[in-house]
């Protein structure tokens, strides 16, 4: 699963995947990114079934949540 995001400023970022009930499924990234566009990849383990998941991107005091559909 490709994740494209834009960082307006350089800073720390954290990306997590949750199931629809709010249980954390995977911790993808916790790193520092430069300002600009980035493309990251989530490679879920084979134990993660097809379904709808929530992608949470946190940077500084802001967070964005988006739906992700995984089809195997």
Backbone as a ProteinNet text record, in pm:
[ID]
protein_1_A
[PRIMARY]
XXXXXXXXXXXXXXXXXXXXXXXXXXXXXXXXXXXXXXXXXXXXXXXXXXXXXXXXXXXXXXXXXXXXXXXX
[TERTIARY]
85.8	0	90.7	76.2	157.3	86.5	164.8	113	186.7	112.7	172.6	130.1	227.8	194.8	289.1	241.2	321.5	345	470.2	508.4	532.3	453.1	475.4	609	650.7	778.1	845.8	975.9	1047.7	1002.3	997.3	957.7	939.4	907.9	884.8	748.1	740	613.9	597.9	472.8	441.1	320.4	327.7	217.6	182.4	54.6	4.3	-118.8	-142.5	-260.8	-345.5	-476.3	-571.2	-679.3	-735.7	-853.1	-973.3	-1086.2	-1205	-1255.1	-1216.9	-1258	-1162.2	-1050.9	-956.3	-833.6	-822.5	-705.7	-588.7	-471.4	-354.8	-312.2	-291.8	-253.7	-105.2	-56	82.5	133.8	258.7	328.2	421.1	388.5	460.6	588.5	576.8	692.9	691.9	810.7	832.4	970.6	970.5	1095.2	1085	1190.8	1192.5	1192.6	1105.3	1098.5	1128.4	1184.2	1208.3	1078.1	1074.2	957	944.1	819.7	795.6	714.4	704.7	626.7	709.5	641.7	706	612	669.9	591.8	649	565.2	604.2	523.5	569.3	502	469.4	344	303.3	298	379.3	378.9	321.9	190.1	129.6	175	188.8	226.6	112.8	144.1	43.3	-68.6	-45.9	-149.8	-256.6	-234	-332.7	-428.9	-555.8	-650.7	-700.4	-763.6	-830.4	-931.3	-952.2	-1049.4	-1025.6	-1103.9	-1093.4	-1013.2	-914.8	-827.5	-821.3	-774.3	-757.6	-609.4	-567.4	-429.2	-423.5	-341.2	-329	-188.8	-181.5	-54.6	-48.8	52.9	70.6	200.1	191.5	309.9	294.9	381.7	371.2	240.6	165	37.9	-80.4	-54.8	-162.3	-167.3	-288.4	-306.9	-416.5	-398.9	-496.7	-525.5	-653.2	-693.2	-763.3	-722.3	-783	-815.3	-918.9	-954	-863	-824.3	-744.1	-813.6	-832.6	-892	-780.4	-762.4	-661.1	-731.3	-692.7	-749	-634.4	-647.6	-542.5	-578.6
-116.5	0	123.1	207.1	328.8	443.7	519.1	632.4	756.5	848.9	974.5	1084.9	1163.9	1273.5	1390.2	1507.7	1629.3	1685.8	1711.1	1775.6	1922.9	2014.3	2156.9	2203.8	2141.8	2174.1	2043.2	2046.5	1929	1899.4	1771.4	1737.2	1588.5	1553.4	1413.9	1370.1	1244.4	1189.6	1048.9	1012.6	878.8	830.1	707.6	650.8	515.2	498.8	373.9	328.6	197.3	137.6	75.8	104.4	50.9	-27.2	-127.9	-191.5	-102.2	-139	-53.1	-36.3	-128.7	-116.6	-28.7	14.6	102	32.3	-98.9	-174.4	-151.3	-121.1	-98	-229.8	-223.7	-340.4	-336.1	-218.9	-206.3	-65.5	-58.3	69.3	81.2	169.9	174.1	255.3	380	469.1	556.4	587.3	692.1	747.2	858.5	911.1	1061.4	1121.1	1263.5	1275.5	1360.4	1382.7	1528.4	1550.9	1686.8	1744.5	1874.2	1937.6	1887.7	1875.2	1833.4	1705.3	1651.7	1530.6	1406.3	1305.2	1177.5	1064.3	951.2	830.8	719.2	666.6	559.4	435.3	319.4	194.3	116.9	69	-22.4	-160.9	-249.8	-389.3	-472.2	-491.8	-564.9	-710.7	-766	-906.9	-993.7	-1118.4	-1208.7	-1237.3	-1210.3	-1234.1	-1124.3	-1014.8	-906.2	-938	-965.8	-1004.4	-884.6	-915.6	-811.5	-741.1	-612.8	-539.2	-390	-318.7	-173.2	-139.7	-52.8	-12.6	139.2	189.9	333.6	365.1	457.5	503.9	636.1	642.3	765.7	821.3	943.5	1012.8	1126.8	1125.2	1230	1304.3	1435.9	1520.5	1640.1	1647.3	1755.7	1745.2	1853.8	1854.7	1820.4	1786.4	1755.9	1607.3	1558.6	1419	1412.3	1320.8	1298.2	1148.8	1112.7	972.6	951.4	845.7	811.3	662.6	626.7	485.5	423.3	299.6	222.9	89.2	48.6	-81.1	-173.3	-283.5	-382.6	-500.5	-530.3	-643.8	-738.8	-859.5	-960.3	-1047.3
0	0	0	-101.2	-111.3	-39.9	35.8	111.8	63.9	4	-41.8	53.9	97.6	188.3	165.9	204.6	192.9	331.6	360.9	486.5	456.1	514.8	489.4	546.6	656.5	721.2	760.7	775.3	824.5	967.2	1002.4	1137.8	1157.5	1281.2	1317.1	1268.3	1225.9	1178.3	1233.2	1260	1308.7	1229.8	1178.4	1101.2	1159.9	1194.7	1251.2	1174.6	1175.7	1114.2	1224.8	1221.6	1319	1246.3	1314.2	1256.2	1284	1231	1238	1382.3	1472.5	1612.9	1693.7	1631.2	1698.9	1754.7	1732.9	1779.5	1684.4	1740.2	1655	1589.6	1458.6	1379.6	1345.8	1311.7	1267.3	1295	1333.5	1351.5	1231.7	1137.5	1010.4	1019.9	1058.9	1060	1184	1230.4	1329.5	1296	1224.1	1170.2	1149.5	1105.7	1073.6	921.4	867.7	723.8	692	575.6	527.7	473.8	453.2	392.4	248.9	202	64.4	56.6	-64.9	-91	-61.3	-6.1	26.4	-12.5	-49.5	-76.4	10.1	98.4	188.7	152.2	196.6	162	288.9	297.5	404.4	344.2	398.3	355.5	471	472.1	583.4	584	702.9	714.2	660.9	629.9	573.7	672.9	801.3	901.8	903.6	831.9	825.1	710.7	742.9	637.7	556.2	443.9	365.1	454.5	430.6	510	504.7	583.4	592.8	718.5	702.6	812.5	819	931.1	949.1	955	872.4	866.6	941.7	1047.3	1126.2	1109.8	1057.1	1038.1	1138.9	1225.2	1326	1298.1	1295.9	1277.3	1370.1	1468.8	1565.6	1641.7	1646	1718.8	1628.8	1503.2	1408.9	1377.3	1348.3	1308.5	1203.3	1108.9	1002.9	998.9	985.4	976.1	842.7	772.3	643.2	641.1	565.6	546.5	441.5	465.5	370.3	350.9	226.5	197	149.3	220.5	184.7	118.9	-4.7	-78.1	-108.9	-65.6	-89.8	-207
[MASK]
++++++++++++++++++++++++++++++++++++++++++++++++++++++++++++++++++++++++

